[in-house]
Amino acid sequence: MISSARNVYILRRLNELGIVDYKSIASELGVSEATVRRDFEKLEGQGKLRRVQSGAMRPDGVDPGFDVELSIRAKNNLNTQEKLQVARAAAELVQPGECVFLDMGTSIAPLAPILLNKPIRIVTGSNVVLQRVTPECRAQVFVLGGRLAPADQMILGPMTESNLREFGFNRAFVGCMGLDVESGNAYATDMECVRLKQVAIQNAEHSYLLADQSKLNKVGLFRFTGLDAFEKVFLNGPRPEGSFPANIEFAP
């Protein structure tokens, strides 16, 4: 992994946890601790972290920048009205009796209270979605197994991917950390998330990408698919100037 990609990952983990250590980051990235130390030194020189014994912490008042993916808790209150607009438009597609996949992330979460009141089957590994389940819900909910990532409130890992492959979907609703119209790609910041998104898309008759306009023309660490893999890409309106692929729909 190149230095700039490692730096994005380190800052994302720092943003999630508040403090990180050399050994853990080296293990997660598959590089030496010496390499991680050099990365920490560089980032400290840029004022984006403060080194401490065996690791680093986030200095008070420092915003690492919009190229770093925020934790689920930090994102939960961002662009809430825009995400609801997108969710309402996407939910209209779902018909009674269908089986749908709900991806992780706060762009997908507003779909939950709408779809949980429909007589459908929902498959998800998102704890944010599960927290919206009540005894009054009409939907039947299937929960993917695997490792819970508390910072992201999602279930991840090889077990989750294997479990997900057992399902077939009428529709899959997928989120992203960025989408780039010029290159025609959708991006994520975590390789485990990438694999789950790809499996869900492969196993669905119809796939949809949901995002608010803050994700537009934003490039992430990992490309997980082209925008042409989606029947529709839902963004909140109004429509910006410029040309867009025919499958991009701006929710009013």
mmCIF file of C-alpha atoms in Angstrom:
data_model
loop_
_atom_site.group_PDB
_atom_site.id
_atom_site.type_symbol
_atom_site.label_atom_id
_atom_site.label_comp_id
_atom_site.label_asym_id
_atom_site.label_seq_id
_atom_site.Cartn_x
_atom_site.Cartn_y
_atom_site.Cartn_z
ATOM 1 C CA MET A 1 0.000 0.000 0.000
ATOM 2 C CA ILE A 2 1.355 3.415 -0.965
ATOM 3 C CA SER A 3 2.137 6.050 1.663
ATOM 4 C CA SER A 4 -0.846 8.311 0.878
ATOM 5 C CA ALA A 5 -3.283 5.395 1.182
ATOM 6 C CA ARG A 6 -1.741 4.378 4.520
ATOM 7 C CA ASN A 7 -2.072 7.942 5.775
ATOM 8 C CA VAL A 8 -5.784 8.036 4.910
ATOM 9 C CA TYR A 9 -6.293 4.744 6.741
ATOM 10 C CA ILE A 10 -4.338 5.892 9.813
ATOM 11 C CA LEU A 11 -6.333 9.114 10.078
ATOM 12 C CA ARG A 12 -9.614 7.249 9.676
ATOM 13 C CA ARG A 13 -8.705 4.873 12.499
ATOM 14 C CA LEU A 14 -7.529 7.786 14.618
ATOM 15 C CA ASN A 15 -10.820 9.550 13.987
ATOM 16 C CA GLU A 16 -12.736 6.423 15.045
ATOM 17 C CA LEU A 17 -10.724 5.510 18.135
ATOM 18 C CA GLY A 18 -9.080 8.711 19.334
ATOM 19 C CA ILE A 19 -5.778 6.882 19.887
ATOM 20 C CA VAL A 20 -3.966 4.200 17.865
ATOM 21 C CA ASP A 21 -0.809 2.138 18.391
ATOM 22 C CA TYR A 22 1.991 1.149 16.026
ATOM 23 C CA LYS A 23 1.490 -2.586 16.409
ATOM 24 C CA SER A 24 -2.236 -2.618 15.599
ATOM 25 C CA ILE A 25 -1.939 -0.331 12.588
ATOM 26 C CA ALA A 26 1.020 -2.316 11.241
ATOM 27 C CA SER A 27 -0.973 -5.550 11.574
ATOM 28 C CA GLU A 28 -4.083 -4.077 9.921
ATOM 29 C CA LEU A 29 -2.084 -2.693 6.992
ATOM 30 C CA GLY A 30 0.311 -5.630 6.651
ATOM 31 C CA VAL A 31 3.424 -3.451 6.950
ATOM 32 C CA SER A 32 6.266 -3.138 9.465
ATOM 33 C CA GLU A 33 6.032 -1.083 12.643
ATOM 34 C CA ALA A 34 8.994 0.943 11.365
ATOM 35 C CA THR A 35 6.937 1.971 8.325
ATOM 36 C CA VAL A 36 4.036 2.994 10.552
ATOM 37 C CA ARG A 37 6.376 5.034 12.777
ATOM 38 C CA ARG A 38 7.598 6.954 9.734
ATOM 39 C CA ASP A 39 3.999 7.575 8.675
ATOM 40 C CA PHE A 40 3.165 8.864 12.165
ATOM 41 C CA GLU A 41 6.168 11.186 12.067
ATOM 42 C CA LYS A 42 5.061 12.603 8.737
ATOM 43 C CA LEU A 43 1.475 13.111 9.909
ATOM 44 C CA GLU A 44 2.674 14.722 13.134
ATOM 45 C CA GLY A 45 4.727 17.148 11.050
ATOM 46 C CA GLN A 46 1.504 18.049 9.215
ATOM 47 C CA GLY A 47 -0.246 18.657 12.544
ATOM 48 C CA LYS A 48 -2.763 15.834 12.036
ATOM 49 C CA LEU A 49 -1.784 13.735 15.059
ATOM 50 C CA ARG A 50 0.387 13.807 18.173
ATOM 51 C CA ARG A 51 2.742 10.920 18.838
ATOM 52 C CA VAL A 52 2.698 9.265 22.249
ATOM 53 C CA GLN A 53 4.489 6.202 23.621
ATOM 54 C CA SER A 54 3.916 3.270 21.210
ATOM 55 C CA GLY A 55 1.358 5.150 19.161
ATOM 56 C CA ALA A 56 -0.436 8.403 18.439
ATOM 57 C CA MET A 57 -3.475 10.358 19.476
ATOM 58 C CA ARG A 58 -5.576 12.996 17.807
ATOM 59 C CA PRO A 59 -4.581 16.497 18.945
ATOM 60 C CA ASP A 60 -7.382 18.632 20.344
ATOM 61 C CA GLY A 61 -9.217 20.717 17.801
ATOM 62 C CA VAL A 62 -7.645 19.153 14.715
ATOM 63 C CA ASP A 63 -9.901 18.238 11.822
ATOM 64 C CA PRO A 64 -8.049 15.660 9.688
ATOM 65 C CA GLY A 65 -9.932 16.745 6.567
ATOM 66 C CA PHE A 66 -12.803 15.505 4.440
ATOM 67 C CA ASP A 67 -10.704 12.824 2.758
ATOM 68 C CA VAL A 68 -10.944 10.825 6.001
ATOM 69 C CA GLU A 69 -14.108 8.830 6.597
ATOM 70 C CA LEU A 70 -15.829 9.748 9.852
ATOM 71 C CA SER A 71 -17.053 7.137 12.307
ATOM 72 C CA ILE A 72 -20.714 6.127 12.187
ATOM 73 C CA ARG A 73 -21.494 8.169 15.310
ATOM 74 C CA ALA A 74 -19.945 11.282 13.823
ATOM 75 C CA LYS A 75 -21.804 10.845 10.521
ATOM 76 C CA ASN A 76 -25.173 9.993 12.020
ATOM 77 C CA ASN A 77 -26.216 13.643 12.415
ATOM 78 C CA LEU A 78 -24.770 14.891 9.126
ATOM 79 C CA ASN A 79 -27.084 15.748 6.205
ATOM 80 C CA THR A 80 -30.026 13.967 7.856
ATOM 81 C CA GLN A 81 -32.748 15.679 5.809
ATOM 82 C CA GLU A 82 -30.924 14.974 2.552
ATOM 83 C CA LYS A 83 -30.538 11.299 3.459
ATOM 84 C CA LEU A 84 -34.247 11.073 4.279
ATOM 85 C CA GLN A 85 -35.135 12.512 0.862
ATOM 86 C CA VAL A 86 -33.036 9.838 -0.813
ATOM 87 C CA ALA A 87 -34.495 7.064 1.392
ATOM 88 C CA ARG A 88 -38.091 8.014 0.600
ATOM 89 C CA ALA A 89 -37.449 7.951 -3.135
ATOM 90 C CA ALA A 90 -35.678 4.572 -2.965
ATOM 91 C CA ALA A 91 -38.292 2.978 -0.700
ATOM 92 C CA GLU A 92 -41.004 3.475 -3.314
ATOM 93 C CA LEU A 93 -39.381 0.744 -5.419
ATOM 94 C CA VAL A 94 -39.883 -2.029 -2.847
ATOM 95 C CA GLN A 95 -42.915 -4.256 -3.332
ATOM 96 C CA PRO A 96 -44.658 -6.526 -0.773
ATOM 97 C CA GLY A 97 -43.086 -9.977 -0.467
ATOM 98 C CA GLU A 98 -39.652 -8.940 -1.727
ATOM 99 C CA CYS A 99 -36.312 -9.736 -0.098
ATOM 100 C CA VAL A 100 -33.985 -6.746 0.216
ATOM 101 C CA PHE A 101 -30.449 -6.168 1.432
ATOM 102 C CA LEU A 102 -29.718 -3.079 3.507
ATOM 103 C CA ASP A 103 -26.066 -2.100 3.547
ATOM 104 C CA MET A 104 -24.267 -0.489 6.462
ATOM 105 C CA GLY A 105 -23.974 3.268 6.824
ATOM 106 C CA THR A 106 -26.039 6.325 7.648
ATOM 107 C CA SER A 107 -27.226 6.854 4.054
ATOM 108 C CA ILE A 108 -29.020 3.487 4.288
ATOM 109 C CA ALA A 109 -30.294 3.854 7.875
ATOM 110 C CA PRO A 110 -33.246 6.180 7.001
ATOM 111 C CA LEU A 111 -34.621 3.380 4.798
ATOM 112 C CA ALA A 112 -35.047 1.134 7.838
ATOM 113 C CA PRO A 113 -38.126 2.694 9.499
ATOM 114 C CA ILE A 114 -39.852 2.904 6.111
ATOM 115 C CA LEU A 115 -39.113 -0.648 4.947
ATOM 116 C CA LEU A 116 -39.619 -2.238 8.364
ATOM 117 C CA ASN A 117 -43.281 -1.310 8.037
ATOM 118 C CA LYS A 118 -43.647 -3.241 4.777
ATOM 119 C CA PRO A 119 -44.445 -6.984 4.515
ATOM 120 C CA ILE A 120 -41.008 -7.882 3.155
ATOM 121 C CA ARG A 121 -37.823 -9.680 4.221
ATOM 122 C CA ILE A 122 -34.772 -7.625 5.143
ATOM 123 C CA VAL A 123 -31.189 -8.930 5.364
ATOM 124 C CA THR A 124 -28.605 -6.693 7.026
ATOM 125 C CA GLY A 125 -25.453 -6.513 9.100
ATOM 126 C CA SER A 126 -26.088 -2.933 10.177
ATOM 127 C CA ASN A 127 -26.632 -2.395 13.876
ATOM 128 C CA VAL A 128 -28.008 1.052 13.031
ATOM 129 C CA VAL A 129 -30.818 -0.669 11.099
ATOM 130 C CA LEU A 130 -31.381 -3.267 13.824
ATOM 131 C CA GLN A 131 -31.798 -0.552 16.454
ATOM 132 C CA ARG A 132 -34.918 0.577 14.573
ATOM 133 C CA VAL A 133 -36.644 -2.820 14.818
ATOM 134 C CA THR A 134 -39.730 -2.823 17.067
ATOM 135 C CA PRO A 135 -42.403 -5.450 17.865
ATOM 136 C CA GLU A 136 -44.791 -3.573 15.578
ATOM 137 C CA CYS A 137 -42.600 -4.025 12.483
ATOM 138 C CA ARG A 138 -44.209 -5.919 9.612
ATOM 139 C CA ALA A 139 -40.915 -6.960 7.968
ATOM 140 C CA GLN A 140 -39.082 -10.207 8.731
ATOM 141 C CA VAL A 141 -35.460 -9.369 9.563
ATOM 142 C CA PHE A 142 -32.431 -11.635 9.003
ATOM 143 C CA VAL A 143 -29.177 -10.664 10.739
ATOM 144 C CA LEU A 144 -25.789 -11.531 9.237
ATOM 145 C CA GLY A 145 -23.282 -13.222 11.524
ATOM 146 C CA GLY A 146 -19.690 -12.161 12.063
ATOM 147 C CA ARG A 147 -17.555 -9.674 13.959
ATOM 148 C CA LEU A 148 -19.143 -6.488 15.295
ATOM 149 C CA ALA A 149 -17.135 -3.349 14.534
ATOM 150 C CA PRO A 150 -18.358 -1.029 17.322
ATOM 151 C CA ALA A 151 -17.041 2.218 15.822
ATOM 152 C CA ASP A 152 -18.950 1.588 12.592
ATOM 153 C CA GLN A 153 -21.921 -0.243 14.149
ATOM 154 C CA MET A 154 -21.701 -2.998 11.544
ATOM 155 C CA ILE A 155 -20.971 -6.708 11.311
ATOM 156 C CA LEU A 156 -17.937 -7.579 9.188
ATOM 157 C CA GLY A 157 -15.482 -10.307 8.307
ATOM 158 C CA PRO A 158 -15.171 -13.601 6.400
ATOM 159 C CA MET A 159 -18.084 -15.158 8.319
ATOM 160 C CA THR A 160 -20.313 -12.251 7.317
ATOM 161 C CA GLU A 161 -19.312 -12.549 3.680
ATOM 162 C CA SER A 162 -19.929 -16.309 3.692
ATOM 163 C CA ASN A 163 -23.318 -15.812 5.343
ATOM 164 C CA LEU A 164 -24.282 -13.111 2.837
ATOM 165 C CA ARG A 165 -23.574 -15.428 -0.102
ATOM 166 C CA GLU A 166 -26.426 -17.686 1.075
ATOM 167 C CA PHE A 167 -29.043 -15.063 0.218
ATOM 168 C CA GLY A 168 -30.601 -13.910 -3.011
ATOM 169 C CA PHE A 169 -32.207 -10.481 -3.194
ATOM 170 C CA ASN A 170 -34.848 -8.771 -5.246
ATOM 171 C CA ARG A 171 -33.179 -5.478 -4.399
ATOM 172 C CA ALA A 172 -29.920 -4.400 -2.747
ATOM 173 C CA PHE A 173 -29.525 -0.898 -1.319
ATOM 174 C CA VAL A 174 -25.864 0.038 -0.996
ATOM 175 C CA GLY A 175 -24.071 3.041 0.481
ATOM 176 C CA CYS A 176 -20.648 4.540 -0.220
ATOM 177 C CA MET A 177 -18.170 7.056 1.129
ATOM 178 C CA GLY A 178 -17.829 8.725 -2.250
ATOM 179 C CA LEU A 179 -18.805 8.525 -5.896
ATOM 180 C CA ASP A 180 -16.990 10.073 -8.811
ATOM 181 C CA VAL A 181 -19.089 10.874 -11.871
ATOM 182 C CA GLU A 182 -16.099 11.568 -14.118
ATOM 183 C CA SER A 183 -14.493 8.155 -13.575
ATOM 184 C CA GLY A 184 -17.854 6.432 -13.031
ATOM 185 C CA ASN A 185 -16.800 4.731 -9.785
ATOM 186 C CA ALA A 186 -18.140 4.228 -6.270
ATOM 187 C CA TYR A 187 -15.728 4.091 -3.322
ATOM 188 C CA ALA A 188 -15.432 2.727 0.214
ATOM 189 C CA THR A 189 -12.694 3.057 2.831
ATOM 190 C CA ASP A 190 -12.602 -0.501 4.175
ATOM 191 C CA MET A 191 -11.772 -3.658 2.212
ATOM 192 C CA GLU A 192 -14.127 -5.811 4.292
ATOM 193 C CA CYS A 193 -16.974 -3.446 3.450
ATOM 194 C CA VAL A 194 -15.989 -3.603 -0.212
ATOM 195 C CA ARG A 195 -16.397 -7.381 -0.319
ATOM 196 C CA LEU A 196 -19.841 -7.268 1.307
ATOM 197 C CA LYS A 197 -21.073 -4.617 -1.107
ATOM 198 C CA GLN A 198 -19.792 -6.606 -4.073
ATOM 199 C CA VAL A 199 -21.455 -9.827 -2.901
ATOM 200 C CA ALA A 200 -24.766 -8.064 -2.288
ATOM 201 C CA ILE A 201 -24.712 -6.513 -5.756
ATOM 202 C CA GLN A 202 -23.858 -9.861 -7.364
ATOM 203 C CA ASN A 203 -26.736 -11.606 -5.543
ATOM 204 C CA ALA A 204 -29.403 -8.993 -6.309
ATOM 205 C CA GLU A 205 -31.752 -8.683 -9.263
ATOM 206 C CA HIS A 206 -31.716 -4.898 -8.869
ATOM 207 C CA SER A 207 -29.055 -2.806 -7.113
ATOM 208 C CA TYR A 208 -29.202 0.821 -6.017
ATOM 209 C CA LEU A 209 -26.659 3.260 -4.631
ATOM 210 C CA LEU A 210 -27.834 5.800 -2.043
ATOM 211 C CA ALA A 211 -25.860 8.938 -1.169
ATOM 212 C CA ASP A 212 -26.313 12.584 -0.296
ATOM 213 C CA GLN A 213 -24.577 15.223 -2.396
ATOM 214 C CA SER A 214 -21.709 15.531 0.100
ATOM 215 C CA LYS A 215 -20.467 12.229 -1.393
ATOM 216 C CA LEU A 216 -20.564 13.525 -4.977
ATOM 217 C CA ASN A 217 -17.177 13.588 -6.756
ATOM 218 C CA LYS A 218 -15.446 12.314 -3.640
ATOM 219 C CA VAL A 219 -12.818 9.594 -4.105
ATOM 220 C CA GLY A 220 -12.168 7.011 -1.402
ATOM 221 C CA LEU A 221 -9.452 4.506 -0.667
ATOM 222 C CA PHE A 222 -11.061 1.497 -2.380
ATOM 223 C CA ARG A 223 -13.154 1.321 -5.552
ATOM 224 C CA PHE A 224 -15.855 -1.321 -5.111
ATOM 225 C CA THR A 225 -17.779 -1.030 -8.382
ATOM 226 C CA GLY A 226 -18.644 1.184 -11.323
ATOM 227 C CA LEU A 227 -21.742 3.361 -11.198
ATOM 228 C CA ASP A 228 -23.112 1.398 -14.148
ATOM 229 C CA ALA A 229 -23.577 -1.600 -11.822
ATOM 230 C CA PHE A 230 -26.589 0.178 -10.317
ATOM 231 C CA GLU A 231 -30.033 0.414 -11.845
ATOM 232 C CA LYS A 232 -30.340 3.781 -10.125
ATOM 233 C CA VAL A 233 -28.046 6.042 -8.132
ATOM 234 C CA PHE A 234 -30.105 8.161 -5.731
ATOM 235 C CA LEU A 235 -28.801 11.603 -4.737
ATOM 236 C CA ASN A 236 -30.710 14.422 -3.083
ATOM 237 C CA GLY A 237 -31.619 17.434 -5.224
ATOM 238 C CA PRO A 238 -31.495 20.020 -6.649
ATOM 239 C CA ARG A 239 -29.568 18.743 -9.631
ATOM 240 C CA PRO A 240 -26.137 20.454 -9.938
ATOM 241 C CA GLU A 241 -24.891 21.885 -13.183
ATOM 242 C CA GLY A 242 -23.139 19.504 -15.556
ATOM 243 C CA SER A 243 -23.907 16.211 -17.244
ATOM 244 C CA PHE A 244 -24.681 13.050 -15.296
ATOM 245 C CA PRO A 245 -25.206 9.412 -16.277
ATOM 246 C CA ALA A 246 -28.814 8.501 -17.037
ATOM 247 C CA ASN A 247 -29.085 6.226 -13.993
ATOM 248 C CA ILE A 248 -28.418 9.051 -11.493
ATOM 249 C CA GLU A 249 -31.669 10.333 -10.011
ATOM 250 C CA PHE A 250 -31.952 13.433 -7.829
ATOM 251 C CA ALA A 251 -34.592 13.061 -5.123
ATOM 252 C CA PRO A 252 -36.697 16.224 -4.616
#
